[in-house]
Short mmCIF file of C-alpha atoms in Angstrom, two decimals:
data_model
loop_
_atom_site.label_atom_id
_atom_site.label_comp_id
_atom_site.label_asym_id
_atom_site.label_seq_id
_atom_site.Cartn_x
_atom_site.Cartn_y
_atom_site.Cartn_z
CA UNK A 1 -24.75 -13.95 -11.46
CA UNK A 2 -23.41 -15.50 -14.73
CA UNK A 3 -24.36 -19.11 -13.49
CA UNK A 4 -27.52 -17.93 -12.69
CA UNK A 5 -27.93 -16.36 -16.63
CA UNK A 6 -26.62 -19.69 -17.67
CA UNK A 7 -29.56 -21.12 -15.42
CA UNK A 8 -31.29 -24.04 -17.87
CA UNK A 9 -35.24 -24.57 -17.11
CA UNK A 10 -34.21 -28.12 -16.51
CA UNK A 11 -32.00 -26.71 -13.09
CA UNK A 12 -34.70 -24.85 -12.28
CA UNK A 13 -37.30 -27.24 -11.81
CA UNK A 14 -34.44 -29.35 -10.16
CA UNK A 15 -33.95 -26.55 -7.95
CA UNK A 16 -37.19 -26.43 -7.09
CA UNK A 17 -38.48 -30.19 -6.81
CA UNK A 18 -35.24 -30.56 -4.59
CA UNK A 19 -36.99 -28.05 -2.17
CA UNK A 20 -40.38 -29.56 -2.37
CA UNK A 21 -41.20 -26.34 -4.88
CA UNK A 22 -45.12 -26.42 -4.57
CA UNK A 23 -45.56 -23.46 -7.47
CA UNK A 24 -45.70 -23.84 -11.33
CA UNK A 25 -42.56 -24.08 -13.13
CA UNK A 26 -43.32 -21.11 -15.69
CA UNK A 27 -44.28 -18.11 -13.02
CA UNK A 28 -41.18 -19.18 -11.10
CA UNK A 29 -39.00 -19.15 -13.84
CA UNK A 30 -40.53 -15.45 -14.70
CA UNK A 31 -39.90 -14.43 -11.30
CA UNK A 32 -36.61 -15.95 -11.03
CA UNK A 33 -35.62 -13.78 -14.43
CA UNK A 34 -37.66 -10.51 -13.24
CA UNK A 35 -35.27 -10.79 -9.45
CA UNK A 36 -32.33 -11.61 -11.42
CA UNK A 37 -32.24 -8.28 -13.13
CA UNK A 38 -33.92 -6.49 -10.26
CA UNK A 39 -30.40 -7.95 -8.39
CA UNK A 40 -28.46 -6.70 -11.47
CA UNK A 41 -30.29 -3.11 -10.64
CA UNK A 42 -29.24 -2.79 -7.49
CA UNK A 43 -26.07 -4.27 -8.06
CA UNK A 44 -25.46 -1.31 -10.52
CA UNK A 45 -26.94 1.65 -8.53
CA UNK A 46 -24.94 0.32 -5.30
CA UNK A 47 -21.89 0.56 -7.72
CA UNK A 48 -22.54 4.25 -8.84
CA UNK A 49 -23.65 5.47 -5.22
CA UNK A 50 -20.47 4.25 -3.61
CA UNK A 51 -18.08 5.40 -6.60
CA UNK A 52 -19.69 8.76 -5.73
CA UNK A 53 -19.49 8.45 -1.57
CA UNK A 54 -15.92 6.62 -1.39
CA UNK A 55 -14.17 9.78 -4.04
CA UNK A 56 -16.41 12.45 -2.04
CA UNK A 57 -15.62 11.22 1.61
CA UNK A 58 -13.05 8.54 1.36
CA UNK A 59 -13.48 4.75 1.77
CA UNK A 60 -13.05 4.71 5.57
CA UNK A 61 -16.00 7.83 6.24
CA UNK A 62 -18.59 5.70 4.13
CA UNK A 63 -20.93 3.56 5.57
CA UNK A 64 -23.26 0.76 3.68
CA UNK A 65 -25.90 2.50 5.75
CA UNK A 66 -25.00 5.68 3.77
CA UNK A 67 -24.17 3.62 0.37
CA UNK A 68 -27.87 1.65 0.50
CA UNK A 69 -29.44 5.27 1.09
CA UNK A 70 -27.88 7.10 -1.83
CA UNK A 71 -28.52 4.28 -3.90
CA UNK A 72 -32.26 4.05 -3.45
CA UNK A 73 -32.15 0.57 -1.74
CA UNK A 74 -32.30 -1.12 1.50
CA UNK A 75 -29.15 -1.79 3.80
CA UNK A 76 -30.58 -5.88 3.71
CA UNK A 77 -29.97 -6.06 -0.35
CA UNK A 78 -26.75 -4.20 -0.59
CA UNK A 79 -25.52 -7.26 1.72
CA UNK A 80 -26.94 -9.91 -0.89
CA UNK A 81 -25.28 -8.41 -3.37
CA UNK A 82 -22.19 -7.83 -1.67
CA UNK A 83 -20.34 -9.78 1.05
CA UNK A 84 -18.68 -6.56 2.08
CA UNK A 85 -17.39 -2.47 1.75
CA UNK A 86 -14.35 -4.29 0.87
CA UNK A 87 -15.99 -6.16 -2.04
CA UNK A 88 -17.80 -3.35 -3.36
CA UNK A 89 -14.71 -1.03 -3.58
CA UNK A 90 -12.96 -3.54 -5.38
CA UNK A 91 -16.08 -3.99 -7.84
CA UNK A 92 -16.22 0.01 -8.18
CA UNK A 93 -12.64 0.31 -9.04
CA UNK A 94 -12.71 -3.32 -11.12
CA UNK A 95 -15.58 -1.44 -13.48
CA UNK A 96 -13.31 1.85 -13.70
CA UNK A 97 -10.33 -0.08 -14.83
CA UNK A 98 -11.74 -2.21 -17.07
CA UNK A 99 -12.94 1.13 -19.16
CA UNK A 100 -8.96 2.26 -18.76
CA UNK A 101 -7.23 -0.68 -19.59
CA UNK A 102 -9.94 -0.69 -22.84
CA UNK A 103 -8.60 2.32 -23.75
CA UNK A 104 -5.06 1.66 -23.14
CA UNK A 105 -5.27 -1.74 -25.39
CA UNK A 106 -6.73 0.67 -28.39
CA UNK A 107 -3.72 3.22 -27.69
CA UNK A 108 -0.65 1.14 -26.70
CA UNK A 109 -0.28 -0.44 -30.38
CA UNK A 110 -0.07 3.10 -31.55
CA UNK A 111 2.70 4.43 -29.22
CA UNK A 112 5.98 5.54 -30.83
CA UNK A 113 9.66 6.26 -29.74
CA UNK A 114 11.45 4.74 -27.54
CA UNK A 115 10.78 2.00 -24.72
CA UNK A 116 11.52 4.65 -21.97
CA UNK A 117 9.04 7.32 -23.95
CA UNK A 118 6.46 4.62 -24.27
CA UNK A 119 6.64 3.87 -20.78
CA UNK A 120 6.09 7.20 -20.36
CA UNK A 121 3.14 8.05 -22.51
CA UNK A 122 1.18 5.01 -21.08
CA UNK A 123 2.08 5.95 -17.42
CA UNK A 124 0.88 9.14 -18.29
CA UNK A 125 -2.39 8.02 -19.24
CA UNK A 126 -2.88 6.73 -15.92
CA UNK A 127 -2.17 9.44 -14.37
CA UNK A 128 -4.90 11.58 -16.37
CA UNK A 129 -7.58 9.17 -15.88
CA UNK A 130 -6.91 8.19 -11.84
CA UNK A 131 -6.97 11.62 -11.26
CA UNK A 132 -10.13 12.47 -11.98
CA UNK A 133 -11.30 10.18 -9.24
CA UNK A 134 -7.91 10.28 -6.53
CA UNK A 135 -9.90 9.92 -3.75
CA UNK A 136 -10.92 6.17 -4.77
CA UNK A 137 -7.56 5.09 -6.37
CA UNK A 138 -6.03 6.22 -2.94
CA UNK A 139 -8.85 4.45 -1.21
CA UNK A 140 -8.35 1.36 -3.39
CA UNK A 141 -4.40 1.35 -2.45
CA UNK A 142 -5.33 1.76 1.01
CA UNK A 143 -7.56 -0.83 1.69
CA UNK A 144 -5.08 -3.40 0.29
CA UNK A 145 -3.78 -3.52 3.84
CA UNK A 146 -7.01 -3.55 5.79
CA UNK A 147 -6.88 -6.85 7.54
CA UNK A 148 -10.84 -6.81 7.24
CA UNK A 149 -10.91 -6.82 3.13
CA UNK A 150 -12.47 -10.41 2.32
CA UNK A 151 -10.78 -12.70 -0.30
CA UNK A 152 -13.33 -11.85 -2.90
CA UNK A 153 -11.52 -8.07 -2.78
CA UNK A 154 -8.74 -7.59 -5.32
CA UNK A 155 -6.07 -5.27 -3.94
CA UNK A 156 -4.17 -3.20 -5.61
CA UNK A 157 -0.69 -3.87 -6.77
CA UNK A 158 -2.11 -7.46 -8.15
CA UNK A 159 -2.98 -5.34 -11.05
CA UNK A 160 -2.20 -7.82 -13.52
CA UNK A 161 -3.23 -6.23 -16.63
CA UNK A 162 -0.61 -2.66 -16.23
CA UNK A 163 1.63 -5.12 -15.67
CA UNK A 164 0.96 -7.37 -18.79
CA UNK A 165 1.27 -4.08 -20.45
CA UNK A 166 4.48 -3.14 -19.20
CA UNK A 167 6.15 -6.56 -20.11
CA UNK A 168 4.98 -6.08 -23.51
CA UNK A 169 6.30 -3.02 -23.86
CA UNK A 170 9.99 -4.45 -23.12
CA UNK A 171 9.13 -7.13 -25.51
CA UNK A 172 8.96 -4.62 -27.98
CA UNK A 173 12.12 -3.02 -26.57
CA UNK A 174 14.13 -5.84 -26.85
CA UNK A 175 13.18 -6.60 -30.83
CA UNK A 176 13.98 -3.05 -31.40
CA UNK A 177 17.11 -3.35 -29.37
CA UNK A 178 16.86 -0.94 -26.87
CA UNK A 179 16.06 -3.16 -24.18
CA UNK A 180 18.86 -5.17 -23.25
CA UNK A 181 17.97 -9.15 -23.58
CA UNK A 182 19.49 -10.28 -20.05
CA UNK A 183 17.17 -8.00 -18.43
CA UNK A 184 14.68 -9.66 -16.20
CA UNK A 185 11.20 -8.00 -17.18
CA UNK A 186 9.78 -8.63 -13.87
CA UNK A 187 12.25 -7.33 -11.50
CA UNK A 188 11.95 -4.26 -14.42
CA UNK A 189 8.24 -4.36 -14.15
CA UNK A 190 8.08 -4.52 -10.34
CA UNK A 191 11.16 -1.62 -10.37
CA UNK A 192 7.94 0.69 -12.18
CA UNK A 193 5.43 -0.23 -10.02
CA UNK A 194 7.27 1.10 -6.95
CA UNK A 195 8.36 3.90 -9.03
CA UNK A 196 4.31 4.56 -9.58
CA UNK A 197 3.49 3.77 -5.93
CA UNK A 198 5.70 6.47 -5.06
CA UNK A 199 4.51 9.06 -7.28
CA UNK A 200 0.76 8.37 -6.50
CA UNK A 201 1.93 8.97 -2.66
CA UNK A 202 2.90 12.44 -3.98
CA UNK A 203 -0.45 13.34 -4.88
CA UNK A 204 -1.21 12.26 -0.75
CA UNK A 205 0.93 14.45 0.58
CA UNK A 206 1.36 17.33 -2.01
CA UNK A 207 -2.28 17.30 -3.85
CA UNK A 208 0.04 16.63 -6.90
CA UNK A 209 -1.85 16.48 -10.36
CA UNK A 210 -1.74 14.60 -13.08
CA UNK A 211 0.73 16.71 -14.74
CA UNK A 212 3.15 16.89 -11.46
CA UNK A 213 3.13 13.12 -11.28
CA UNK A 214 3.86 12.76 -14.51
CA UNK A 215 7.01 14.80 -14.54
CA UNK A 216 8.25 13.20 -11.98
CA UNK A 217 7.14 9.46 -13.10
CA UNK A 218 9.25 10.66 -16.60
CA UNK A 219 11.96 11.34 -14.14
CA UNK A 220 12.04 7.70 -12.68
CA UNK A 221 11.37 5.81 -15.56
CA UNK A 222 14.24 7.34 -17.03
CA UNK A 223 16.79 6.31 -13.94
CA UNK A 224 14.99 2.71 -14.68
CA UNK A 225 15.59 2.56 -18.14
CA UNK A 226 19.47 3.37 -17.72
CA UNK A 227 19.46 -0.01 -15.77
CA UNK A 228 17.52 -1.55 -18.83
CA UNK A 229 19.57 -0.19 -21.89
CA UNK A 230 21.74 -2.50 -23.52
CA UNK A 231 25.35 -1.50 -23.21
CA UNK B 1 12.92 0.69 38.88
CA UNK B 2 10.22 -1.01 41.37
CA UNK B 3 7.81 1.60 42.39
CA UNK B 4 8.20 0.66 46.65
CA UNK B 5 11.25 2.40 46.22
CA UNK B 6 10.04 5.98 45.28
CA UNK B 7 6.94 5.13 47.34
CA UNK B 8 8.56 5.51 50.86
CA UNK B 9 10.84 8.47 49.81
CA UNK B 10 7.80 10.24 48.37
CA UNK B 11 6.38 11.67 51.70
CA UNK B 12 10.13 13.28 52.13
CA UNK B 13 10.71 15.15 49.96
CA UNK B 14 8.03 17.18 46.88
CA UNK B 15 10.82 16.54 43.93
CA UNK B 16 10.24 12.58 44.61
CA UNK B 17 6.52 12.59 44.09
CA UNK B 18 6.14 13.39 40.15
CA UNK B 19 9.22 10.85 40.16
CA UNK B 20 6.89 8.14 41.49
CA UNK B 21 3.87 9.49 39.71
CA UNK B 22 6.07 9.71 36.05
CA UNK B 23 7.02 6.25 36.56
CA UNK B 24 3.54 4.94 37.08
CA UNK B 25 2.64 6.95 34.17
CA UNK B 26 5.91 5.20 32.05
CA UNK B 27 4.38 2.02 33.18
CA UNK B 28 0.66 2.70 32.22
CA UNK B 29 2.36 4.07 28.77
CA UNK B 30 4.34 0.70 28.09
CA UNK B 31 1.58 -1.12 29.11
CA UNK B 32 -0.80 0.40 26.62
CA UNK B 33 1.92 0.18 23.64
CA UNK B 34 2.72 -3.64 24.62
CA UNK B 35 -1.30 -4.27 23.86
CA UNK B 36 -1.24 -2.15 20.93
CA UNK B 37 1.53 -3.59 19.43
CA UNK B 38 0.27 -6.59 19.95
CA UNK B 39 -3.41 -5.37 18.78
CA UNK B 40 -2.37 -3.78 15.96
CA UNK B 41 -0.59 -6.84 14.55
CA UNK B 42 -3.91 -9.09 15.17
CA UNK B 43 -6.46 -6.82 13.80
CA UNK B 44 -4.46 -4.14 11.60
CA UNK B 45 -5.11 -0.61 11.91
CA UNK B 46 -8.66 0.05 11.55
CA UNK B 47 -9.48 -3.44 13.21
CA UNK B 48 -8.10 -2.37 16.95
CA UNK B 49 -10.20 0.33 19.06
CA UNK B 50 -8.69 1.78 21.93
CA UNK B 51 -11.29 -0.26 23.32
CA UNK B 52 -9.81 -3.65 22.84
CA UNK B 53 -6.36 -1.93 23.21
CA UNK B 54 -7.24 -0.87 26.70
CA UNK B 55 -9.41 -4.12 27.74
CA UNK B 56 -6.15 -6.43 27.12
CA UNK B 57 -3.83 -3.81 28.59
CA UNK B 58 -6.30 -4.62 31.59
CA UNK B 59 -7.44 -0.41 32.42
CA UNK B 60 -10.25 1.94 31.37
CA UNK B 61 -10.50 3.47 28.36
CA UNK B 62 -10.05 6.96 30.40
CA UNK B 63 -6.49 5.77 31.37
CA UNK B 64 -5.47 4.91 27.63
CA UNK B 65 -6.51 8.48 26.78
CA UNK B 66 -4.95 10.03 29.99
CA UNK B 67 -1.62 8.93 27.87
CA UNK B 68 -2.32 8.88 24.21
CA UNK B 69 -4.59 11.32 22.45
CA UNK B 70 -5.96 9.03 20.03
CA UNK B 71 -5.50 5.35 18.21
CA UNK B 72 -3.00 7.25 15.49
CA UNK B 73 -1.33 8.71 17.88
CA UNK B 74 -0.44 5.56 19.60
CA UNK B 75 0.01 3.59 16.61
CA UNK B 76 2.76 6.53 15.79
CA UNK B 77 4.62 6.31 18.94
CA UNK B 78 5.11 2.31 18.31
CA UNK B 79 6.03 3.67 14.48
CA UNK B 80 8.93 5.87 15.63
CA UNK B 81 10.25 3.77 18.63
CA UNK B 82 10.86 1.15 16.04
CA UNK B 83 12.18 3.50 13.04
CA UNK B 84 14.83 4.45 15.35
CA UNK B 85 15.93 0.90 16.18
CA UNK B 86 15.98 0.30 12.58
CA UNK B 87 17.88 3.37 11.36
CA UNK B 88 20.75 2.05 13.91
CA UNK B 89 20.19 -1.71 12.61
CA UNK B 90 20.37 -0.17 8.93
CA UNK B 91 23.39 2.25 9.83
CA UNK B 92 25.02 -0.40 11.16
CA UNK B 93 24.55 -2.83 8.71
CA UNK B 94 25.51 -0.52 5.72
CA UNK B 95 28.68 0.89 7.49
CA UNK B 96 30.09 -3.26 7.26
CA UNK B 97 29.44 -2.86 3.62
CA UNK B 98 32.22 -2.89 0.62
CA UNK B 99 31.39 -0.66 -2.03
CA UNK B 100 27.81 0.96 -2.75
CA UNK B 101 26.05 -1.63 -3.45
CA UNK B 102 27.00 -4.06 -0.75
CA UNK B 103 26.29 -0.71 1.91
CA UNK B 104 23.19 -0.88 0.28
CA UNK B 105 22.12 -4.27 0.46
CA UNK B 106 23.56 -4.84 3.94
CA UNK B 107 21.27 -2.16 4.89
CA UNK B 108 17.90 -3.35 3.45
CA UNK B 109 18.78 -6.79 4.37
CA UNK B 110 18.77 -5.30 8.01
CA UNK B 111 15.73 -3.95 7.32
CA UNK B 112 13.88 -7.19 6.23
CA UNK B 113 15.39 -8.99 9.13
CA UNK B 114 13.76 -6.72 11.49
CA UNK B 115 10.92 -7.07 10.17
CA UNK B 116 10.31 -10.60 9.83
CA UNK B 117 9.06 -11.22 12.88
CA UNK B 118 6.85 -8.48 12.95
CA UNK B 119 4.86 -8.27 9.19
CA UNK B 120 1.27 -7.87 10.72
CA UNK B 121 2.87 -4.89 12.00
CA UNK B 122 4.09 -3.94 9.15
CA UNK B 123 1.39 -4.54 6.61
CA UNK B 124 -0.82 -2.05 9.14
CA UNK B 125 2.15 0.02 8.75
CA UNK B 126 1.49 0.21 4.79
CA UNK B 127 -2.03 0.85 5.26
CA UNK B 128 -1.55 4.08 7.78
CA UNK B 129 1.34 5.25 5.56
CA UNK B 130 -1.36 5.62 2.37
CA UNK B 131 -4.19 7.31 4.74
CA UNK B 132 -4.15 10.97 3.64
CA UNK B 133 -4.04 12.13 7.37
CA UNK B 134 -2.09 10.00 8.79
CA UNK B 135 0.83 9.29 6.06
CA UNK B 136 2.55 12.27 5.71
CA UNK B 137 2.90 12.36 9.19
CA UNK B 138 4.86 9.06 9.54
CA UNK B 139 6.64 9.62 6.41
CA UNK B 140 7.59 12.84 6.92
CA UNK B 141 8.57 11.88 10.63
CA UNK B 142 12.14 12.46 11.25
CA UNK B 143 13.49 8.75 11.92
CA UNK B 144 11.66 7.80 8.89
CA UNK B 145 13.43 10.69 6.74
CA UNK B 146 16.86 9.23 8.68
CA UNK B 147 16.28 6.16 6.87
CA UNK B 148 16.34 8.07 3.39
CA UNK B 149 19.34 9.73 4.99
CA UNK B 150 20.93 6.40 5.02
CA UNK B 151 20.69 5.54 1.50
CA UNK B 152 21.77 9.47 0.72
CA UNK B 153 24.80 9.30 2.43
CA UNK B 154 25.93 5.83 0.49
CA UNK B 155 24.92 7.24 -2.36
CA UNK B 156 27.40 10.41 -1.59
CA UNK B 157 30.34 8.18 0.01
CA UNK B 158 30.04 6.14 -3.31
CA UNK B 159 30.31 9.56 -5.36
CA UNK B 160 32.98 10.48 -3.24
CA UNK B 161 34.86 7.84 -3.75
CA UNK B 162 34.71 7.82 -7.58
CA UNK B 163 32.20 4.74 -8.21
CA UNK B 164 29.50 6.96 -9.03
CA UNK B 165 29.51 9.89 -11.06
CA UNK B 166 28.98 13.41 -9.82
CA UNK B 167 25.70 13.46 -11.71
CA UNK B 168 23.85 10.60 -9.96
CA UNK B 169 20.63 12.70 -8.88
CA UNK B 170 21.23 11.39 -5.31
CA UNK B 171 18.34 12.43 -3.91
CA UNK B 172 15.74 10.91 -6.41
CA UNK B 173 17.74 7.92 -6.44
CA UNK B 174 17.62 7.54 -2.65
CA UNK B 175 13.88 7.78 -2.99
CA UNK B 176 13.78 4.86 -5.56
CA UNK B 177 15.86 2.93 -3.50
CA UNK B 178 13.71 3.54 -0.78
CA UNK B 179 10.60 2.55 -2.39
CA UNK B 180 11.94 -0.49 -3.83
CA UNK B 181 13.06 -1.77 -0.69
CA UNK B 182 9.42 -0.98 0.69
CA UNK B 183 7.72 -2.59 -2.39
CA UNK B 184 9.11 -6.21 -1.38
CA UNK B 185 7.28 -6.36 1.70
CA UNK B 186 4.28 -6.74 -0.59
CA UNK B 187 6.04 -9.93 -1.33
CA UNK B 188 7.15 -10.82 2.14
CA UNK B 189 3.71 -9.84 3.32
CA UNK B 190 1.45 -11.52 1.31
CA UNK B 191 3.72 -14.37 -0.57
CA UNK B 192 6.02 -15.39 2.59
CA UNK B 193 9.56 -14.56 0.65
CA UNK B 194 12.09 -15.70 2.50
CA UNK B 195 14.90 -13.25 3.59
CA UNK B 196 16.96 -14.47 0.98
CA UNK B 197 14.49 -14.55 -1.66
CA UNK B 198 14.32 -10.83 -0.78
CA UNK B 199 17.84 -9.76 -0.50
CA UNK B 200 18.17 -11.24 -4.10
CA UNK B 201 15.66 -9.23 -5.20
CA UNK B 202 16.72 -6.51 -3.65
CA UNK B 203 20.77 -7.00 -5.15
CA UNK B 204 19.04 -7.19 -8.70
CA UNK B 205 16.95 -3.70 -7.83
CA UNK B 206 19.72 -1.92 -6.26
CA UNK B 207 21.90 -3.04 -9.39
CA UNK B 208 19.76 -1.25 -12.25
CA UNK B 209 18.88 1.55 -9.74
CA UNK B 210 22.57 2.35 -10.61
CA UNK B 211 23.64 1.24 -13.46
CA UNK B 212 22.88 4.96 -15.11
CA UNK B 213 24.76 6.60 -12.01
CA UNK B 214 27.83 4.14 -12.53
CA UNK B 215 28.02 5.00 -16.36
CA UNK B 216 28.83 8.85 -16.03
#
């Protein structure tokens, strides 16, 4: 898609000529523009009809049959869009968490007290916004095992960007000194994510909300940050 | 074991007939969780029908459901068989163990080592365990609780005998434990860590896990 908005009239011709292209160069170029964005429609409405179908009745009890219906399209350009379910959960949840980690960038700077409280206060933000939508993020975790998920799916738990977060946050803990220095961030970083694995599984088994998992993420990150404090 | 045996002493007497019939059935049952296993380590979870599990355990789709009520429940038999191998492998383990710590990582090393040869298994493992149906079930299953049980006792020998204080929240910090040891077979799964890249990982985990219960 963004080579294809990059596209110069020059490639285009190429494109063409290299094919034996027996049409004028301008109506093809208008057509090529009017199917790109007709493929950026679909693209979109595929998006929002499976965000809808994989929170209502779970990744596994959606079909593209069923996505390419509630979207308004045919089963045949869901699958030019998209290689697979797998690649459209991950686009679904890559759109979601884009708008979260926008808003965590604006509110991070901002966040006082402690390393251990700011830890806190930004893992409680994710708890407020997944669960609006905790079918999906549970969907999203699951599929990171599915043996069928194609390499163009990003699983979960290679969520770079939380984790960028987190190491900046002990960063900022060990300039104000209350992050020891001969911590390693990562094994500290990877200690959380468990920690947040865990308490996401509660909402599985319990229906915990956003509130429950957040007491009891407080809980952890406070046995973590005994193992973090500087002597 | 060989089923002539029971066969001629089955027209004798009635108490020898379900004996020969139970043993068939023990043999149908292993053969279907041989091709499962093996199934559910090629294709994963959801990749393997009790289809293709039946076709390469070479009988009818009737006969795999004669024994097992469904794919999870088949996939959970293989689940606990194996949990209770590895709560004896981990018991072991952590019972050779000097201190807390070294109990501890004795344990998960045992763990890892079991594993090893079997990650495909594993990783479909990970997948059931986060299915809404079908985790709580296996987690909640009593020789995966005896794992936590594991780390709980440790954690209450190592109170006991002074290294950690009375206040060390055992039971949440059995949980972490427990998670952090499952969290590194992301790494083993999809990176290929090496057993010892993992038990150092796991020392360094087990090691802040702590330090706020050793401080008391």
């Amino acid at each position: 898609m963004g080579d294809a908005r990059g596209m110069t009239p020059e490639d285009d011709t190429g494109a063409q000529g290299a094919t034996g292209g027996r049409e004028p160069v301008q109506p093809l170029l208008a057509e090529a523009g009017v199917r790109q964005s007709q493929k950026e429609a679909t693209r979109n409405r595929v998006i929002l009809a499976a965000r809808e179908l994989f929170d209502d009745q779970g990744y596994q009890g959606t079909t593209i049959r069923e996505i390419a219906r509630q979207a308004g399209v045919s089963v045949g350009s869901v699958f030019t869009t998209f290689a697979s379910k797998g690649e459209i959960l991950s686009q679904v949840m890559q759109d979601r968490l884009d708008r979260l980690y926008a808003e965590l960038d604006v509110v991070v700077p901002h966040l006082r007290g402690s390393t251990a409280d700011r830890l806190r206060s930004m893992f409680a933000i994710h708890f407020a916004f997944e669960a609006q939508r905790m079918r999906l993020f549970l969907a999203h975790i699951v599929a990171a095992y599915d043996f069928t998920q194609t390499a163009a799916a990003t699983p979960f738990g290679r969520n770079s960007h939380l984790q960028e977060i987190i190491r900046e946050c002990l960063v900022k803990g060990v300039a104000e000194g209350d992050v020891d220095p001969a911590v390693d961030h990562q094994e500290v970083v990877d200690l959380l994510m468990s920690a947040y694995a865990w308490t996401y599984r509660l909402a599985v088994w319990d229906g915990a909300d956003a509130d429950t998992m957040t007491a009891v993420m407080d809980r952890q990150i406070g046995l973590i940050a005994a193992g973090f404090t500087p002597r | 074991m060989k089923h002539t045996a029971p066969l001629r002493a089955a027209g004798e007497t009635v108490v020898k007939v379900p004996t020969r019939r139970t043993l068939a059935k023990q043999q149908t049952r292993a053969k279907v969780l041989a091709a499962a296993r093996r199934l559910f380590s090629e294709e994963g979870y959801e990749g393997a029908t009790i289809r293709d599990i039946a076709a390469a355990a070479g009988m009818s789709t009737g006969a795999v459901f004669a024994n097992f009520t469904d794919k999870s429940d088949l996939f959970r038999e293989i689940m606990m068989t194996d949990m209770l191998a590895l709560g004896d492998a981990m018991r072991e383990a952590a019972a050779r163990g000097k201190g807390v710590d070294d109990a501890l990582l004795r344990m998960f090393g045992a763990g890892y080592a079991f594993y090893k040869s079997q990650l495909p298994l594993a990783r479909a493992a990970f997948s059931v365990g986060w299915t809404p149906e079908e985790g709580p079930q296996l987690i909640n299953s009593q020789p995966a609780q005896s794992l936590l049980d594991i780390i709980a006792d440790e954690l209450n020998a190592g109170v006991e005998r002074g290294e950690l204080s009375q206040e060390a929240e055992v039971k949440l910090r059995a949980q972490m434990l427990f998670e952090a040891y499952l969290s590194n077979y992301k790494q083993a799964i999809f990176e290929g860590w090496s057993l010892d890249a993992l038990q150092a990982r796991s020392r360094d985990q087990i090691r802040v896990l702590l330090a706020g219960a050793r401080r008391g």
